[in-house]
Structure formats: C-alpha cells, structure tokens
Short mmCIF file of C-alpha atoms in Angstrom, two decimals:
data_model
loop_
_atom_site.label_atom_id
_atom_site.label_comp_id
_atom_site.label_asym_id
_atom_site.label_seq_id
_atom_site.Cartn_x
_atom_site.Cartn_y
_atom_site.Cartn_z
CA MET S 1405 50.06 234.16 98.85
CA THR S 1406 47.12 233.55 101.46
CA SER S 1407 45.46 230.75 100.84
CA THR S 1408 42.33 232.20 99.94
CA THR S 1409 44.05 234.28 97.01
CA ARG S 1410 45.77 230.84 95.81
CA GLY S 1411 41.68 229.52 96.06
CA ALA S 1412 40.78 232.73 94.14
CA THR S 1413 42.87 231.80 90.98
CA SER S 1414 42.68 228.45 91.48
CA VAL S 1415 38.71 229.08 90.52
CA GLU S 1416 39.94 231.85 88.07
CA THR S 1417 42.43 229.61 86.15
CA GLY S 1418 40.53 226.41 86.59
CA GLY S 1419 43.85 224.96 88.11
CA ALA S 1420 44.08 223.83 91.59
CA GLY S 1421 48.01 224.86 92.14
CA PRO S 1422 50.67 221.97 92.13
CA GLY S 1423 50.41 218.68 91.90
CA VAL S 1424 47.11 218.25 92.40
CA GLU S 1425 43.92 218.22 89.97
CA ALA S 1426 40.63 220.07 89.92
CA GLY S 1427 38.90 217.06 88.76
CA ALA S 1428 35.96 215.13 89.91
CA TRP S 1429 35.21 215.64 93.79
CA GLU S 1430 35.67 212.30 94.90
CA GLU S 1431 39.13 211.92 93.89
CA LEU S 1432 39.87 214.85 96.37
CA VAL S 1433 37.76 213.32 99.23
CA THR S 1434 40.58 210.40 98.33
CA THR S 1435 43.17 211.94 98.66
CA ALA S 1436 42.07 213.52 101.82
CA LEU S 1437 41.41 210.09 103.37
CA LEU S 1438 44.33 208.47 102.09
CA GLY S 1439 47.12 211.55 103.18
CA THR S 1440 49.28 213.51 100.41
CA ASP S 1441 51.81 211.77 101.18
CA ARG S 1442 50.65 208.37 100.33
CA ARG S 1443 49.44 209.83 96.71
CA PRO S 1444 52.11 210.52 94.28
CA GLY S 1445 51.92 214.41 92.86
CA ALA S 1446 49.66 215.10 95.16
CA GLY S 1447 51.27 217.52 96.81
CA GLY S 1448 51.06 218.88 100.24
CA PRO S 1449 47.60 219.41 102.47
CA GLY S 1450 47.79 223.24 102.20
CA GLU S 1451 47.36 222.71 98.33
CA LEU S 1452 44.96 220.29 98.64
CA LEU S 1453 42.78 222.17 100.79
CA ASP S 1454 42.86 224.89 97.90
CA ALA S 1455 41.83 222.87 95.30
CA ALA S 1456 38.55 221.67 98.01
CA ALA S 1457 38.09 225.35 98.62
CA ALA S 1458 38.25 226.11 94.75
CA GLN S 1459 36.20 222.64 93.72
CA THR S 1460 33.26 223.77 96.90
CA LEU S 1461 33.21 226.86 94.81
CA ARG S 1462 32.82 225.29 91.87
CA ARG S 1463 29.92 222.51 93.23
CA ARG S 1464 28.12 225.50 95.05
CA ALA S 1465 27.63 228.12 92.24
CA GLY S 1466 26.83 225.46 89.43
CA LEU S 1467 23.92 224.55 92.29
CA VAL S 1468 20.22 223.59 89.64
CA PRO S 1469 17.59 224.77 92.34
CA ALA S 1470 15.33 221.85 92.24
CA ALA S 1471 11.79 222.72 91.33
CA ALA S 1472 9.34 224.14 94.55
CA GLY S 1473 6.97 221.05 95.40
CA MET S 1474 3.47 221.01 95.30
CA ARG S 1475 1.67 222.83 98.56
CA PRO S 1476 0.04 219.78 100.06
CA PRO S 1477 -3.85 220.69 100.68
CA ASP S 1478 -4.86 222.49 104.02
CA ALA S 1479 -5.57 219.63 107.34
CA PRO S 1480 -9.44 218.87 107.12
CA PRO S 1481 -11.44 220.23 109.59
CA ASP S 1482 -12.13 218.00 113.20
CA ASP S 1483 -15.35 219.62 114.81
CA ARG S 1484 -14.61 216.98 117.56
CA PRO S 1485 -14.68 218.88 120.85
CA ALA S 1486 -11.23 219.42 122.29
CA LEU S 1487 -8.94 217.64 125.29
CA PRO S 1488 -9.81 218.84 128.65
CA GLU S 1489 -6.64 221.03 129.75
CA ALA S 1490 -5.96 218.65 132.32
CA ALA S 1491 -6.13 215.32 129.73
CA ARG S 1492 -4.36 216.85 127.42
CA ARG S 1493 -1.21 217.40 129.88
CA ARG S 1494 -1.82 214.00 130.66
CA LEU S 1495 -1.67 212.66 127.40
CA ALA S 1496 1.69 213.91 126.89
CA LEU S 1497 3.07 212.17 130.12
CA LEU S 1498 2.01 208.72 129.08
CA LEU S 1499 3.16 208.99 125.75
CA ALA S 1500 6.59 210.61 126.33
CA ASP S 1501 6.78 207.53 129.73
CA ARG S 1502 5.85 205.36 126.65
CA SER S 1503 9.72 203.83 125.88
CA ALA S 1504 10.11 203.60 129.17
CA PRO S 1505 8.23 200.97 130.92
CA ALA S 1506 8.04 200.75 134.87
CA HIS S 1507 9.00 196.81 134.54
CA ALA S 1508 12.13 197.77 132.33
CA GLY S 1509 15.04 196.88 134.94
CA GLY S 1510 12.88 193.87 135.41
CA ARG S 1511 10.94 194.32 138.82
CA ARG S 1512 8.28 196.65 138.37
CA GLY S 1513 8.48 199.16 141.60
CA SER S 1514 5.25 200.56 143.31
CA ALA S 1515 5.16 203.00 140.23
CA PRO S 1516 1.81 203.02 137.78
CA ASP S 1517 3.21 201.20 134.64
CA LEU S 1518 1.92 204.30 132.32
CA GLY S 1519 3.01 203.24 129.31
CA GLU S 1520 0.07 200.71 129.85
CA LEU S 1521 -2.66 202.54 130.54
CA LEU S 1522 -2.51 204.74 127.35
CA PRO S 1523 -3.96 201.90 125.47
CA GLN S 1524 -7.09 202.62 127.98
CA TRP S 1525 -6.94 206.51 127.82
CA LEU S 1526 -7.34 206.70 124.65
CA GLY S 1527 -10.83 203.87 124.66
CA LEU S 1528 -11.74 206.72 127.48
CA ALA S 1529 -11.22 209.81 124.27
CA ASN S 1530 -13.08 208.50 122.19
CA GLU S 1531 -15.83 206.89 123.41
CA ARG S 1532 -15.95 210.84 124.60
CA GLY S 1533 -15.24 212.17 120.78
CA LEU S 1534 -12.91 214.67 122.13
CA ARG S 1535 -10.42 215.56 119.52
CA ALA S 1536 -6.72 214.82 119.60
CA PRO S 1537 -4.62 218.36 119.56
CA ALA S 1538 -2.69 219.03 116.62
CA GLU S 1539 0.79 219.38 118.44
CA LEU S 1540 0.55 216.05 120.20
CA LEU S 1541 -0.51 214.48 116.28
CA PRO S 1542 3.20 213.26 115.35
CA THR S 1543 4.27 211.53 118.85
CA LEU S 1544 0.95 210.07 119.14
CA LEU S 1545 1.61 209.03 115.40
CA ASP S 1546 4.67 207.54 116.23
CA ALA S 1547 3.23 205.70 119.15
CA ALA S 1548 0.87 203.99 117.22
CA ARG S 1549 4.02 202.77 114.65
CA ALA S 1550 5.83 201.37 117.45
CA ARG S 1551 3.40 199.39 118.62
CA THR S 1552 0.77 197.93 116.41
CA ASP S 1553 -1.78 197.46 119.91
CA LEU S 1554 -2.73 200.53 119.96
CA ARG S 1555 -3.21 201.99 116.23
CA PRO S 1556 -7.23 201.33 115.49
CA GLN S 1557 -7.58 203.43 118.83
CA ALA S 1558 -5.03 205.99 118.57
CA LEU S 1559 -5.97 206.35 114.28
CA ALA S 1560 -9.45 206.58 115.43
CA PHE S 1561 -8.60 209.79 118.31
CA ALA S 1562 -5.91 211.61 115.54
CA GLY S 1563 -8.99 211.66 112.88
CA PRO S 1564 -8.86 213.56 109.86
CA ARG S 1565 -5.98 215.82 110.94
CA GLY S 1566 -4.87 212.30 111.93
CA LEU S 1567 -4.22 210.48 108.64
CA TRP S 1568 -3.80 213.94 106.36
CA LEU S 1569 -0.59 214.32 108.46
CA ALA S 1570 0.55 210.80 107.83
CA ARG S 1571 0.02 211.14 104.07
CA LEU S 1572 3.19 213.12 104.37
CA ASN S 1573 5.67 211.16 105.56
CA PRO S 1574 6.40 207.75 104.75
CA GLU S 1575 7.14 206.40 108.85
CA TRP S 1576 3.39 206.74 109.65
CA ARG S 1577 2.56 204.94 105.93
CA PHE S 1578 0.44 201.99 108.09
CA ALA S 1579 -2.06 205.29 109.37
CA GLN S 1580 -3.26 204.74 105.07
CA ARG S 1581 -4.17 201.45 105.69
CA GLY S 1582 -5.17 201.11 109.09
CA ALA S 1583 -7.49 203.97 109.65
CA SER S 1584 -10.87 202.99 110.22
CA GLY S 1585 -12.06 206.68 110.93
CA GLY S 1586 -9.49 208.74 110.18
CA SER S 1587 -11.81 210.95 106.75
CA VAL S 1588 -14.72 212.34 107.04
CA LEU S 1589 -17.62 209.87 104.55
CA PRO S 1590 -20.33 210.75 102.48
CA GLU S 1591 -23.50 210.08 103.80
CA PRO S 1592 -24.49 206.46 102.88
CA GLY S 1593 -27.36 207.16 100.98
CA ASP S 1594 -25.35 209.32 98.79
CA THR S 1595 -24.69 207.28 96.56
CA ALA S 1596 -23.00 209.46 94.09
CA ALA S 1597 -19.87 210.00 96.87
CA VAL S 1598 -19.97 206.72 98.49
CA GLN S 1599 -19.85 205.43 94.67
CA LEU S 1600 -16.88 208.06 93.71
CA LEU S 1601 -14.79 207.19 97.02
CA TRP S 1602 -15.34 203.36 96.55
CA GLU S 1603 -13.33 203.80 93.18
CA GLU S 1604 -10.52 206.35 94.57
CA GLY S 1605 -10.91 206.14 98.25
CA LEU S 1606 -7.78 204.76 100.00
CA PHE S 1607 -7.82 201.31 100.94
CA ALA S 1608 -8.87 202.15 104.84
CA GLU S 1609 -11.08 204.68 103.63
CA ARG S 1610 -12.77 201.92 101.45
CA VAL S 1611 -13.18 199.48 103.97
CA ALA S 1612 -14.42 202.64 106.72
CA LEU S 1613 -17.18 202.88 104.05
CA LEU S 1614 -18.04 199.41 103.00
CA GLU S 1615 -18.66 199.34 106.98
CA ALA S 1616 -20.73 201.55 107.61
CA VAL S 1617 -22.81 201.48 103.71
CA ARG S 1618 -23.45 198.04 105.53
CA ALA S 1619 -24.84 199.21 108.93
CA TYR S 1620 -26.83 201.72 106.86
CA ASP S 1621 -28.20 199.05 104.54
CA ALA S 1622 -26.40 195.40 104.76
CA GLU S 1623 -28.03 194.35 100.99
CA ALA S 1624 -26.67 198.33 99.68
CA GLY S 1625 -23.26 197.37 101.08
CA ARG S 1626 -22.83 193.42 99.42
CA ALA S 1627 -24.00 195.24 95.99
CA LEU S 1628 -20.63 197.60 96.54
CA LEU S 1629 -18.54 195.64 97.12
CA ALA S 1630 -19.74 193.72 93.97
CA THR S 1631 -19.07 196.15 91.47
CA THR S 1632 -14.91 196.39 91.96
CA TRP S 1633 -15.10 192.34 93.73
CA SER S 1634 -12.61 190.35 90.61
CA THR S 1635 -10.39 193.35 90.39
CA GLU S 1636 -9.19 193.80 94.49
CA ARG S 1637 -6.59 192.20 95.44
CA ALA S 1638 -6.62 189.19 96.68
CA GLU S 1639 -5.75 190.34 101.13
CA ASP S 1640 -8.14 193.27 99.72
CA ARG S 1641 -10.53 190.75 99.10
CA LEU S 1642 -9.96 188.60 102.20
CA MET S 1643 -10.33 192.17 104.45
CA PHE S 1644 -14.22 192.81 102.42
CA LEU S 1645 -15.37 189.83 102.78
CA ASP S 1646 -14.76 189.88 106.58
CA SER S 1647 -16.95 193.05 107.16
CA LEU S 1648 -20.35 190.85 106.08
CA ARG S 1649 -19.69 189.13 109.70
CA ASP S 1650 -22.01 191.74 111.00
CA ARG S 1651 -25.49 191.84 109.74
CA LEU S 1652 -24.59 188.71 108.15
CA SER S 1653 -28.05 187.80 106.37
CA ALA S 1654 -29.57 184.53 103.79
CA ALA S 1655 -29.07 187.30 101.52
CA ASP S 1656 -25.24 187.76 101.50
CA GLU S 1657 -25.76 183.29 100.19
CA PRO S 1658 -25.23 183.70 96.30
CA PHE S 1659 -21.97 186.06 97.12
CA LEU S 1660 -20.77 184.00 99.14
CA GLU S 1661 -21.12 181.26 97.66
CA GLN S 1662 -19.51 182.08 94.59
CA ALA S 1663 -16.40 183.32 96.61
CA LEU S 1664 -16.28 179.45 97.04
CA THR S 1665 -15.15 179.69 93.81
CA ASP S 1666 -12.17 182.25 94.28
CA ARG S 1667 -8.74 182.44 93.46
CA SER S 1668 -7.51 182.83 96.56
CA ARG S 1669 -7.54 180.13 99.02
CA ASN S 1670 -8.11 182.37 102.29
CA VAL S 1671 -10.85 184.08 100.32
CA ARG S 1672 -12.92 180.41 99.89
CA ALA S 1673 -12.26 179.66 103.40
CA THR S 1674 -13.59 182.65 104.38
CA ALA S 1675 -16.53 182.32 102.07
CA ALA S 1676 -17.32 178.33 103.60
CA GLU S 1677 -17.06 179.77 107.07
CA LEU S 1678 -18.82 182.52 106.55
CA LEU S 1679 -21.65 180.46 104.96
CA SER S 1680 -21.28 178.28 107.70
CA ALA S 1681 -22.57 180.45 110.27
CA LEU S 1682 -26.30 181.01 108.43
CA PRO S 1683 -27.67 177.26 109.88
CA GLY S 1684 -30.08 177.46 106.78
CA SER S 1685 -27.64 177.73 103.74
CA ALA S 1686 -26.97 175.50 101.23
CA LEU S 1687 -23.23 174.66 102.34
CA ALA S 1688 -24.72 174.37 105.77
CA GLY S 1689 -26.72 171.56 104.78
CA ARG S 1690 -24.51 169.65 103.23
CA MET S 1691 -21.33 170.07 105.45
CA ALA S 1692 -25.16 168.70 108.02
CA GLU S 1693 -25.48 165.39 105.70
CA ARG S 1694 -21.73 164.19 105.56
CA ALA S 1695 -21.32 164.64 109.54
CA ALA S 1696 -24.05 163.06 109.85
CA SER S 1697 -22.91 159.83 108.27
CA CYS S 1698 -19.61 159.81 110.03
CA VAL S 1699 -21.43 160.93 113.52
CA SER S 1700 -24.22 158.11 115.12
CA LEU S 1701 -26.08 157.22 118.38
CA ASP S 1702 -25.41 153.71 119.50
CA ARG S 1703 -27.90 152.03 121.41
CA THR S 1704 -26.73 148.48 121.49
CA GLY S 1705 -24.32 148.96 124.21
CA GLU S 1706 -26.19 148.57 128.20
CA VAL S 1707 -25.56 153.01 128.20
CA ALA S 1708 -26.14 154.80 124.86
CA ALA S 1709 -23.29 156.17 123.22
CA ILE S 1710 -21.82 158.38 120.05
CA SER S 1711 -20.15 156.45 117.88
CA VAL S 1712 -18.10 158.45 115.06
CA GLU S 1713 -16.48 157.24 111.10
CA ALA S 1714 -14.23 159.82 110.43
CA PRO S 1715 -14.16 160.71 106.31
CA HIS S 1716 -11.87 157.94 104.05
CA GLU S 1717 -11.18 160.75 101.57
CA CYS S 1718 -11.87 164.89 101.01
CA ASP S 1719 -13.16 164.86 98.09
CA ALA S 1720 -13.41 167.98 95.37
CA ALA S 1721 -16.86 168.84 96.85
CA MET S 1722 -15.58 169.40 99.98
CA GLN S 1723 -12.87 170.67 99.31
CA ARG S 1724 -14.87 173.69 96.83
CA ASP S 1725 -17.38 173.65 100.78
CA GLY S 1726 -14.15 175.14 102.32
CA VAL S 1727 -12.40 171.73 104.24
CA ALA S 1728 -8.60 172.71 103.97
CA PRO S 1729 -6.80 169.28 102.57
CA ARG S 1730 -3.93 168.80 104.56
CA PRO S 1731 -3.98 168.48 108.10
CA PRO S 1732 -1.25 170.97 110.29
CA ALA S 1733 1.93 168.65 111.57
CA GLY S 1734 1.29 165.68 113.97
CA ARG S 1735 -2.74 165.82 113.21
CA GLY S 1736 -4.36 163.15 111.29
CA GLU S 1737 -6.17 162.95 108.21
CA ARG S 1738 -8.98 161.48 109.49
CA SER S 1739 -9.47 163.69 112.39
CA TRP S 1740 -8.75 166.93 110.58
CA TRP S 1741 -11.15 166.00 108.06
CA LEU S 1742 -13.82 165.45 111.12
CA GLY S 1743 -13.38 168.12 112.35
CA GLN S 1744 -14.02 170.41 109.88
CA LEU S 1745 -17.03 168.57 108.63
CA VAL S 1746 -19.47 169.17 112.66
CA GLU S 1747 -17.77 172.83 113.23
CA ALA S 1748 -19.61 173.24 110.28
CA THR S 1749 -22.17 171.34 110.99
CA PRO S 1750 -25.72 173.47 112.27
CA LEU S 1751 -26.25 172.96 115.67
CA ALA S 1752 -29.89 172.06 115.98
CA THR S 1753 -28.29 168.56 113.84
CA TRP S 1754 -27.33 166.38 117.04
CA PRO S 1755 -30.60 166.68 119.36
CA ARG S 1756 -32.14 165.28 115.79
CA ARG S 1757 -29.43 162.75 114.85
CA LEU S 1758 -28.79 161.60 118.21
CA GLY S 1759 -32.41 160.36 119.52
CA GLY S 1760 -33.98 163.87 120.56
CA ARG S 1761 -31.74 164.78 123.59
CA PRO S 1762 -31.55 167.93 125.04
CA VAL S 1763 -28.17 169.84 124.66
CA SER S 1764 -27.01 168.76 128.25
CA GLU S 1765 -27.51 165.03 127.76
CA LEU S 1766 -25.86 164.61 124.00
CA VAL S 1767 -22.48 166.51 125.95
CA ALA S 1768 -22.80 163.65 128.59
CA LEU S 1769 -23.59 160.96 126.83
CA PRO S 1770 -19.60 158.78 125.93
CA VAL S 1771 -18.46 159.02 122.57
CA ALA S 1772 -16.76 154.98 121.59
CA ASP S 1773 -13.55 154.92 119.85
CA ASP S 1774 -11.33 157.72 122.21
CA TRP S 1775 -13.52 160.53 119.43
CA GLY S 1776 -14.70 162.66 122.58
CA ASP S 1777 -12.11 165.65 122.39
CA GLU S 1778 -12.39 165.82 118.73
CA LEU S 1779 -15.52 166.13 118.57
CA HIS S 1780 -16.31 167.79 121.51
CA ALA S 1781 -13.76 170.09 120.66
CA ALA S 1782 -15.90 170.80 116.71
CA TRP S 1783 -18.61 171.31 118.86
CA CYS S 1784 -17.55 174.17 120.68
CA ARG S 1785 -15.75 175.68 117.09
CA ALA S 1786 -19.14 175.11 115.47
CA ALA S 1787 -21.30 177.00 119.57
CA VAL S 1788 -18.59 180.16 118.99
CA ARG S 1789 -19.16 180.46 114.70
CA GLN S 1790 -23.04 180.61 115.02
CA ARG S 1791 -23.24 182.52 118.94
CA ASP S 1792 -25.35 179.62 120.26
CA ALA S 1793 -25.42 180.01 123.82
CA GLU S 1794 -27.48 176.95 125.03
CA TRP S 1795 -24.28 174.77 123.76
CA ALA S 1796 -21.80 177.26 125.13
CA ARG S 1797 -23.48 176.05 128.46
CA ALA S 1798 -23.58 173.34 127.93
CA LEU S 1799 -19.90 172.36 126.57
CA LEU S 1800 -18.43 175.10 129.51
CA GLY S 1801 -19.79 172.61 131.95
CA ALA S 1802 -19.68 173.86 136.11
CA PRO S 1803 -16.99 176.11 136.98
CA SER S 1804 -16.79 174.58 140.46
CA ALA S 1805 -16.12 171.14 138.69
CA PRO S 1806 -12.37 170.27 137.72
CA PRO S 1807 -10.93 171.05 134.28
CA GLY S 1808 -11.65 167.71 132.47
CA GLU S 1809 -13.69 166.05 135.00
CA GLY S 1810 -17.67 167.46 134.09
CA ALA S 1811 -19.39 167.05 130.74
CA GLY S 1812 -17.25 170.25 129.87
CA THR S 1813 -14.91 171.37 128.40
CA ALA S 1814 -11.52 171.03 129.73
CA SER S 1815 -9.48 173.54 127.43
CA LEU S 1816 -8.89 176.88 128.78
CA ALA S 1817 -8.66 178.11 125.07
CA GLU S 1818 -12.24 176.98 124.22
CA ARG S 1819 -14.08 177.83 127.52
CA ALA S 1820 -12.96 180.77 126.83
CA LYS S 1821 -14.09 181.09 123.45
CA LEU S 1822 -17.17 180.13 124.83
CA LEU S 1823 -17.43 182.29 127.39
CA SER S 1824 -16.95 185.13 125.18
CA ILE S 1825 -20.82 184.80 123.65
CA LEU S 1826 -22.49 184.47 126.74
CA ALA S 1827 -24.06 188.01 127.90
CA GLU S 1828 -21.80 189.48 129.83
CA PRO S 1829 -23.14 189.70 133.42
CA GLU S 1830 -23.06 185.49 132.48
CA ARG S 1831 -19.83 185.77 131.65
CA ALA S 1832 -18.84 187.87 134.88
CA ASP S 1833 -20.18 185.37 136.94
CA TRP S 1834 -18.95 182.40 135.62
CA VAL S 1835 -15.52 183.15 136.12
CA ALA S 1836 -16.10 184.68 138.89
CA ARG S 1837 -16.93 180.83 140.34
CA PHE S 1838 -14.28 179.27 138.48
CA ILE S 1839 -11.96 181.87 140.91
CA SER S 1840 -13.38 180.55 143.80
CA ALA S 1841 -13.45 177.05 142.92
CA HIS S 1842 -9.55 176.95 141.83
CA GLY S 1843 -7.75 180.33 141.94
CA LEU S 1844 -5.74 182.30 139.70
CA SER S 1845 -3.69 179.93 138.17
CA GLU S 1846 -5.92 178.65 135.43
CA ALA S 1847 -8.25 181.61 134.98
CA PHE S 1848 -5.59 184.48 133.11
CA GLN S 1849 -7.47 183.48 129.69
CA LEU S 1850 -11.14 183.21 131.31
CA LEU S 1851 -10.20 186.46 132.62
CA GLY S 1852 -8.89 188.20 129.08
CA VAL S 1853 -12.88 188.06 128.25
CA CYS S 1854 -14.51 189.50 130.76
CA VAL S 1855 -16.18 193.09 130.34
CA VAL S 1856 -13.67 195.96 131.66
CA PRO S 1857 -14.46 197.37 134.64
CA TRP S 1858 -14.65 193.67 135.81
CA ALA S 1859 -18.52 193.54 137.87
CA GLY S 1860 -18.49 193.20 141.44
CA ALA S 1861 -18.90 190.09 141.81
CA LEU S 1862 -15.72 189.26 139.27
CA GLY S 1863 -13.81 192.31 141.14
CA ARG S 1864 -14.29 190.48 144.64
CA ALA S 1865 -13.22 186.92 143.55
CA VAL S 1866 -10.05 187.92 141.85
CA VAL S 1867 -8.31 190.13 144.98
CA ASP S 1868 -10.14 186.98 146.97
CA ALA S 1869 -7.59 185.08 145.23
CA LEU S 1870 -4.44 186.99 145.02
CA GLU S 1871 -4.59 187.54 149.05
CA ILE S 1872 -4.91 184.05 149.87
CA ALA S 1873 -1.48 183.59 146.97
CA ARG S 1874 -0.01 185.60 149.33
CA ASP S 1875 -0.85 183.79 152.60
CA ALA S 1876 0.41 180.29 151.15
CA GLY S 1877 3.70 182.08 151.17
CA SER S 1878 4.62 182.25 147.44
CA TYR S 1879 6.08 184.57 145.27
CA PRO S 1880 3.88 187.20 143.34
CA TRP S 1881 6.46 186.71 140.10
CA SER S 1882 3.55 183.42 139.32
CA PHE S 1883 0.79 185.94 139.00
CA SER S 1884 2.18 188.93 137.41
CA GLY S 1885 -0.78 188.27 134.30
CA VAL S 1886 -3.65 188.42 136.34
CA MET S 1887 -2.20 191.34 138.90
CA GLY S 1888 -0.90 192.90 134.99
CA LEU S 1889 -4.81 192.52 133.55
CA ALA S 1890 -5.71 193.20 137.15
CA GLU S 1891 -3.98 196.79 137.48
CA ARG S 1892 -6.14 197.00 133.80
CA CYS S 1893 -9.20 195.63 134.72
CA LEU S 1894 -10.42 196.10 138.04
CA ASP S 1895 -12.88 198.77 139.35
CA PRO S 1896 -10.72 201.37 140.86
CA ALA S 1897 -13.76 201.31 143.27
CA GLU S 1898 -12.47 197.91 144.47
CA SER S 1899 -9.21 200.16 145.68
CA PRO S 1900 -10.22 200.68 149.11
CA ARG S 1901 -10.53 197.29 149.80
CA LEU S 1902 -6.14 196.46 148.77
CA GLU S 1903 -5.33 199.32 151.39
CA ALA S 1904 -4.59 196.60 154.11
CA LEU S 1905 -2.85 194.28 151.67
CA THR S 1906 -0.49 197.11 150.58
CA ALA S 1907 1.99 196.87 154.00
CA THR S 1908 4.53 193.96 154.14
CA PRO S 1909 3.05 191.04 156.29
CA PRO S 1910 4.75 188.90 159.12
CA GLU S 1911 7.12 186.24 157.10
CA ARG S 1912 5.37 182.49 158.24
CA GLU S 1913 7.71 179.97 158.53
CA GLY S 1914 7.95 178.00 154.74
CA ALA S 1915 7.59 180.64 152.94
CA SER S 1916 9.36 182.31 150.19
CA PRO S 1917 12.21 184.06 152.11
CA GLY S 1918 10.90 187.86 151.18
CA ALA S 1919 7.59 186.93 149.56
CA GLY S 1920 5.67 189.22 151.87
CA GLY S 1921 7.98 192.15 150.71
CA TYR S 1922 7.88 192.02 147.17
CA TRP S 1923 3.27 191.37 146.98
CA ALA S 1924 3.14 194.44 149.71
CA GLU S 1925 4.91 196.56 146.23
CA ALA S 1926 2.78 194.60 144.10
CA PHE S 1927 -0.37 195.45 145.85
CA GLN S 1928 0.86 198.88 146.41
CA ARG S 1929 1.05 199.32 142.39
CA LEU S 1930 -2.36 198.11 142.17
CA VAL S 1931 -4.20 200.27 144.11
CA ALA S 1932 -1.66 203.34 142.42
CA THR S 1933 -2.41 202.45 138.89
CA LEU S 1934 -6.28 201.96 140.26
CA ARG S 1935 -6.49 205.92 141.69
CA LEU S 1936 -4.62 207.08 138.77
CA ARG S 1937 -7.10 205.55 136.32
CA ALA S 1938 -9.65 207.27 138.30
CA THR S 1939 -8.30 210.34 137.73
CA LEU S 1940 -7.49 209.37 133.94
CA ARG S 1941 -12.15 208.85 133.68
CA ALA S 1942 -12.07 212.17 136.24
CA GLU S 1943 -9.98 214.41 133.92
CA LEU S 1944 -11.51 213.36 130.67
CA SER S 1945 -15.21 214.16 131.32
CA PRO S 1946 -16.89 217.03 130.13
#
C-alpha cells in the first residue's frame, strides 16, 4: 500500500497506523524530534509520516477563516511639490548608505560620509517645502527609527502620509508621538475644529496644534491647554508647558504660578524656570529678594569686592519657587541653593545692588572667599535664561584672552550657551577671533552653536587653523571632531581654497610618521564633501 493510500485510510478511520496515536500535533512533533526508536510503541518512520500527513489534513480542513480586518482609511493628500528626479535618486542613495558609514572600518578614507549628509539634505528639502516620494516612505521611517537625530526632520518631510503609514506598523509608533507636522491642522481660528482635535488627536497632533494656536493667539493657546491640564499625564504636561517658552509674556504668569503646585517635580521646576524668565513676575521678585540678601558689595578693603553669604537652609517657600533642596553628588548644599537663587534673579537687580556699576565692571569685580566661580556660573545661566546680550558679552570676555584669565568665564560649555543668545554675525565673529588666537583644540563646542554655513571670516579661520595644525606635524585624528563639523558646516564656496591642501606634503623633521598622508586624505574628503553638498543643494532647487 502506498503512503498516500495509508494516509487516506487514516483520515477515514481516525487511526494513524500501528503504534502511532493520531493525537495532538505536539505529540507527533516530539516523536519526530526524539526519533521513533526512542519512543516505545511509536512504530517506524513511515508510520510517523503517515500520521503527520493525516493530522495535517485534519488541521487544514478544520481551519476557520479569520474575520476580515477593516480596511485602513485612504492616505491623506499631500499637496507639497514633488522632489525633482535628481533629488529623488539622491535621497534613495543617502537612505541606502545610512547603515554603512565611510569610516565603519576605522579609517575614514577620502569618500564623503553620506549618512552624515542625510540630516542636512532633509533640512534643505523641508526648507523648500517638498514632498517625500511615496515609495521611499518606509525606508525613511526605518531610518528615523534607527536614528533619533533624524526624527524631527524626517517626520516633517514624510508629512501626513508618513504619519498615516506609521499607524499601520508598530515599529514606527515613535512617529505618533514625535511628528510635529505630520497631519493637516485646522485653522487656529476655527474654535470647534481646534477643540475637537485637542480632545481626540494623537499626542503629536496636539503638540503641533498647541504651537499653531499659540503662534496665532498666545492667550487662546494657553486657554486651550488649561481645558485639559488637570487630566494630562505628567510627561505630557511637561511637554505642553515647555511650548509656552515661545511668546512667553506676563499674561502667562497666573497659569505658571498655578503650575508651581503641580504634583510632578519636573513640571514644577519648568514652571519656576519660565516664571524666572519674566523679570516682572512675582517669583522673580521673591528670588531677587533672597539673592540680594546673599550677595553684597564690600567696600571695607582697598579694592571693592563682592561678598557672598550663601543660604543656610532651603525652606518650604524656596522649594515651592523651584529651588531643589538636594544637590547632586559632590556639590555642597549652600552653593547649590545660592546658584539657583542667583540664576532665577532678574539681572537688572545687580547693578542697583552692587553700586550702580556697568555690567562689564561687575563681572570683573573680585569675589571674596572663592565664591567667584559659583557666582559667575549662576550669572551665565541667568543671562541665557533671560536672553540678555549685554550680560552675555561681559561674561564671555575678550575672545583673545586665554580661558581662565580676564573677566570672562573660563568654561567652554558656558561660553557656548552665552554665544547662542548673540546675533548670528556677532557670534561667528567672536568664534573666528577665538580660533585665530587659540587654535582649534578648544573650539569644538563653540563652533557647534554657529549658524550653518559658517560665515566667511569664521570659515577662513577654521581652514587656516587646520592648515597650521597640519604644518605642526601632528596626526589629524585629534581634530577629527572639528573636521567632521567642517564637512557639514563649512560653506562649499571655501572648497577652492582647500585644493592646495589635498596634496601630500613632504615629511618634516620631527613630524609624526605618515601624518602628511593622513592630512591629505582628510582634506580630500573635506573637499569632496563640500562639492557634494553644493550638488545636493542644486538638485533640490526648482
């Protein structure tokens, strides 16, 4: 009898051949894994296969079709202009290369790193208001899932269709909370439509809606937030509260004062920070009174100096106003409390409190008992929070002065934050003069806050400093961070000046072996990247 005949007999009679039960599928699988010779009464291999065939037929015959799922809604329209064909092909190449950077093997070579150019390409496409190709949306969402730094630009470029597609794949769920422009928002003045989306929309849609209404009417945006404030999750309240930073005004003070009693510590801290950015707020006045009692002018010596008496306790009223009572590890309590008081105090308090001196003189005054670093650091944070350019200039000091000398702060991190509030041309000019005086070894953080592409003077200062570093005979690896920034930020118009640096220079006495070749390779990659960036911009132009 053939196995087919035996299998048919088994189905008809309900048996499975001698020695083999036509029982659970799991029993048959176990017998197959162990072997029929190790299962008493299991019969031979042929009988086991007959039983499996019969059981398979039963399983298939008894399968109940699943209920058809609901068809997803049609993708929403996206009326933005389509990408030019050359730009579409370029995007496909950039997305395909994102998992294979040019420096995956350690040495970067002279070819541009396409993965590092993808964020810039997305930024340019969004500036021009172009639509993502439908066939590349899955790859684009995969790229955004793998790289969080891509998400804001990628989701804006993906648009409403990208958000629609993300709802159909659990791996892209990040888009439902991270997309700020992925859906068509109602007109900010359409009260009914705004309220409906605010109550029923996805978190990303609600964030975008609040920002749009806030830009249209700041008071209406705040009122919209107040309607559901008490029922929002703590992390969502924090995100929504942060959206009040733009167009912050005295009219927001009552809402923020109420948020000082929120059950979330992070929400309370953010509310206090926003209130302290309003110099006329009641909280700012309370902080100024506390800070003024700690900082005064001492005229008893030959030279006037600033005297500091840090708080001895952090009472309940201070904590309600956002002062965190417990310092981080390695930080003293009193200095921790003092710093929070000073950074929340309106900067206009200090010229009045300290003898009517100009800001530049106040920053240069000696501070008694080694409190200078703490006081200046708090003033830096206050200047950033209050967007005070005059204090920022005074605390930055002269770019030619060595860090740690003169009136300015020695911290590069603080300098970078202070630079961020200056106008773009002034910022670039300050960093260019800093690099000309001190080279590139301490310029990485400062370059990161400069507007791209780097202005002419700044770009020339960077190129000149790189050439000086090459001529010094060291390896280029210690400047890899600045070189990477230059690839992304240097104006492509600078590439002709770099041509002469792409040749391998003769090795000088005392130079590191092979350094010239490595520098030539780095400059070749820089030139190639700048040219490619120029091409990307041209391809995205109408």
